Tab-separated table of N, CA and C in Angstrom:
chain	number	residue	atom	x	y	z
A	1	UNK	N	130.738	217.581	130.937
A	1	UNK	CA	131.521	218.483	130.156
A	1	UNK	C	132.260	219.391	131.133
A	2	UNK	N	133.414	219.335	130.721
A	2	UNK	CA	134.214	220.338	131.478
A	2	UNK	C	134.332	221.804	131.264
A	3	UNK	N	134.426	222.822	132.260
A	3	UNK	CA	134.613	224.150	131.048
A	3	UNK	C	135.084	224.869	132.352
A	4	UNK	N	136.717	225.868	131.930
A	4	UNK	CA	137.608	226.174	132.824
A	4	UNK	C	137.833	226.885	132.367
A	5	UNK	N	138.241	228.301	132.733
A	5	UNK	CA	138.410	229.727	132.965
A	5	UNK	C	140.517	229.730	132.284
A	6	UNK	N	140.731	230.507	131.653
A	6	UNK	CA	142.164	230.608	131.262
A	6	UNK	C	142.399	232.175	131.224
A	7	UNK	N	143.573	232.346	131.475
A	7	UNK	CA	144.412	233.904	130.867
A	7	UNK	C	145.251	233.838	130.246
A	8	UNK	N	144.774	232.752	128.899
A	8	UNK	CA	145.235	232.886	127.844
A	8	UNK	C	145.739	231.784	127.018
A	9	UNK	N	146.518	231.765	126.042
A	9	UNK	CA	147.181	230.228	125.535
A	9	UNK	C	148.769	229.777	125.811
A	10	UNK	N	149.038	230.645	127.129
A	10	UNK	CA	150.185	230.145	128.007
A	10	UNK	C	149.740	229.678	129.804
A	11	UNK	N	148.621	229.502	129.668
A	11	UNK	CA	148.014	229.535	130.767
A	11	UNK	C	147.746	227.673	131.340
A	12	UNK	N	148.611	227.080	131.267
A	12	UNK	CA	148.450	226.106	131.401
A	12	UNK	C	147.350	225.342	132.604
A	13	UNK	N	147.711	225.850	133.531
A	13	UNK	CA	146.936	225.070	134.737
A	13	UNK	C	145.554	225.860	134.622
A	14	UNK	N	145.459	226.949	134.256
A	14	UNK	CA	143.676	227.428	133.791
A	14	UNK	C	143.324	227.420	135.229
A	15	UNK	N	141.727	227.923	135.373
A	15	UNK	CA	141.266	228.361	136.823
A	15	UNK	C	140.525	227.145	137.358
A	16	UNK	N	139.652	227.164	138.388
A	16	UNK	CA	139.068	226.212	138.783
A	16	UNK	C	138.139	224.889	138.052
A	17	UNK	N	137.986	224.312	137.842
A	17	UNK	CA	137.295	223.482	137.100
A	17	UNK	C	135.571	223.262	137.558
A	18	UNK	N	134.444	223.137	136.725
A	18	UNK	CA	133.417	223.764	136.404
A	18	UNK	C	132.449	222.246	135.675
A	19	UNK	N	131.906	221.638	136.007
A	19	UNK	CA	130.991	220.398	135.324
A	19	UNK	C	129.259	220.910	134.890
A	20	UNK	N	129.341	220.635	133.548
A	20	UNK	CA	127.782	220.823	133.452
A	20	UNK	C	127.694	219.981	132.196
A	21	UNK	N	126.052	219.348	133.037
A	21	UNK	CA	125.666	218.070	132.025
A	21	UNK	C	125.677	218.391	130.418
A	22	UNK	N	125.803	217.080	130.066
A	22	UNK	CA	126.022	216.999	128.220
A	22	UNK	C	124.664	217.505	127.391
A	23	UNK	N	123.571	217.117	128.947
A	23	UNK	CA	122.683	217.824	127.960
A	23	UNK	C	122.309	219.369	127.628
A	24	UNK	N	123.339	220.031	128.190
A	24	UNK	CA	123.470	221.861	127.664
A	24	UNK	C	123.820	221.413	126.506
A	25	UNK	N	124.677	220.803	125.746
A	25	UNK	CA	124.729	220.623	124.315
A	25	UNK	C	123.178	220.652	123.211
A	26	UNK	N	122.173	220.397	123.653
A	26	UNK	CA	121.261	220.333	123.229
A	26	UNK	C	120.520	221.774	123.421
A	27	UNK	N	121.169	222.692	124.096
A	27	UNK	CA	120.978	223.922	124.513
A	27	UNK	C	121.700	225.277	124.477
A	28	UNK	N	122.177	225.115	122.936
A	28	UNK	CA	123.149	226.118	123.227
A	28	UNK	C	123.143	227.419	124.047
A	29	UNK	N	121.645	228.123	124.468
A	29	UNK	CA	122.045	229.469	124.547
A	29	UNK	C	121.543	229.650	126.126
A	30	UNK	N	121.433	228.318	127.082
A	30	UNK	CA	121.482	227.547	128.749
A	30	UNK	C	123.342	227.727	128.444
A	31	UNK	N	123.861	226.755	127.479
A	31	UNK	CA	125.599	226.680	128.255
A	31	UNK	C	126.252	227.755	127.483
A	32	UNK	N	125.488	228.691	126.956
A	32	UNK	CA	126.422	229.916	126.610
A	32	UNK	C	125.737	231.136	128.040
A	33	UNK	N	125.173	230.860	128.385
A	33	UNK	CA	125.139	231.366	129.808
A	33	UNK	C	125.856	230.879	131.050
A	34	UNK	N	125.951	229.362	130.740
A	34	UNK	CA	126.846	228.798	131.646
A	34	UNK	C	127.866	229.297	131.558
A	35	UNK	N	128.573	228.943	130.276
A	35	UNK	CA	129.819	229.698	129.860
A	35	UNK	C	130.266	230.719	130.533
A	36	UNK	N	129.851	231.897	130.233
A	36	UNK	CA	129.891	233.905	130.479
A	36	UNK	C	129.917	233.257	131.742
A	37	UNK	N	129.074	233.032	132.997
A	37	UNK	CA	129.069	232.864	134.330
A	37	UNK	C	130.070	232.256	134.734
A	38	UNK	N	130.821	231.004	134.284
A	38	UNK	CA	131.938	230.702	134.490
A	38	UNK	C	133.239	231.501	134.519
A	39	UNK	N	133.337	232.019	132.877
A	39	UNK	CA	134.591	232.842	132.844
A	39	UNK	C	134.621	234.327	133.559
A	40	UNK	N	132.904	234.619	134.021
A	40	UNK	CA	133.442	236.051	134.319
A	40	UNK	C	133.854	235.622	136.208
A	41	UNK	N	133.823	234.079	136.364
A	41	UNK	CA	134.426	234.136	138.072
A	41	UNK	C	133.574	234.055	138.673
A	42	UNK	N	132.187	234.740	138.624
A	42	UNK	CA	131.289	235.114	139.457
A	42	UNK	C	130.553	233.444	140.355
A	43	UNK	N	130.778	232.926	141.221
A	43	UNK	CA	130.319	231.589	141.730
A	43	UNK	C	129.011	231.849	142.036
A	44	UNK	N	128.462	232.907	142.607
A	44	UNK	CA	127.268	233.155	143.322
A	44	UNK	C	126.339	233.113	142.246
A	45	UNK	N	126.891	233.776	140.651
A	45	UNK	CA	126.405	233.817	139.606
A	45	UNK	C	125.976	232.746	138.844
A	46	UNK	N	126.862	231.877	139.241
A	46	UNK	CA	126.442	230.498	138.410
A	46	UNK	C	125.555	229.630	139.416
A	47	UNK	N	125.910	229.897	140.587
A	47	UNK	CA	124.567	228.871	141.345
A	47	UNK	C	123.222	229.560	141.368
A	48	UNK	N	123.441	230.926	141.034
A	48	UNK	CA	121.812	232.046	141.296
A	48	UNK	C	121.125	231.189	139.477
A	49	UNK	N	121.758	231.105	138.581
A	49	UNK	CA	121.355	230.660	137.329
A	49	UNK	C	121.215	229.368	137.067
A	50	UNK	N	121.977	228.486	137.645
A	50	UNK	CA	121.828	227.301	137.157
A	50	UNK	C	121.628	226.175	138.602
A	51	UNK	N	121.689	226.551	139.632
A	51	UNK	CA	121.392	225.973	140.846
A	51	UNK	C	122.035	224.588	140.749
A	52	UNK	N	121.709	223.146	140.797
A	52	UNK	CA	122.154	222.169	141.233
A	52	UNK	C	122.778	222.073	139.990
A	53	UNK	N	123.263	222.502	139.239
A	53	UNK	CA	123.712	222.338	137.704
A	53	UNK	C	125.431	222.499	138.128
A	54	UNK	N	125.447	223.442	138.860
A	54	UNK	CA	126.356	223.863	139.437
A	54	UNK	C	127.213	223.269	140.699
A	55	UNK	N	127.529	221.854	140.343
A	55	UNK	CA	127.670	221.026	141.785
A	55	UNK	C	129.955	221.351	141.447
A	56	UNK	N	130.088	221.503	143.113
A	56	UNK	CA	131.520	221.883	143.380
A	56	UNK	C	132.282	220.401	143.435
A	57	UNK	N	133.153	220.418	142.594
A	57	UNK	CA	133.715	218.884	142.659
A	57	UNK	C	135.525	219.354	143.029
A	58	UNK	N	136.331	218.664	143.281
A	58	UNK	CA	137.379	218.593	143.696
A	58	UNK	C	138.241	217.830	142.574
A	59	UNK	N	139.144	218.236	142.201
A	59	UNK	CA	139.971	217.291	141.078
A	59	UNK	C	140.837	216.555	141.964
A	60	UNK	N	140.736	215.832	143.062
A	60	UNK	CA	141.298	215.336	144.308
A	60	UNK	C	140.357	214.267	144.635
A	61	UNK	N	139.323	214.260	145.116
A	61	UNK	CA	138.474	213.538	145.328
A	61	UNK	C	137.242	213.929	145.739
């Protein structure tokens, strides 16, 4: 699942891109923490919470 940071609904290219497994779906209130940690930017924040959940991928390769 993808989930990317925006400033707004003219914001086309949106912020960095962000992967966490399908099974947070089975968890809503794990990827509504994911979530908040994502959009508020904080990186240190999302690896201190979710550790390998949090893997850095490249939309490049």
């Amino acid at each position: 699942m993808l989930i990317r940071s925006c400033e707004g609904r003219r914001d086309y290219t949106g912020g960095r891109n962000h992967f966490a497994p399908l099974s947070l779906l089975d968890d809503p209130e794990t990827l509504a923490e994911y979530v908040r940690a994502v959009m508020s930017g904080d990186l240190s924040n999302i690896s201190r919470l979710f550790g390998p959940l949090a893997v850095r991928r490249s939309a490049f390769g």
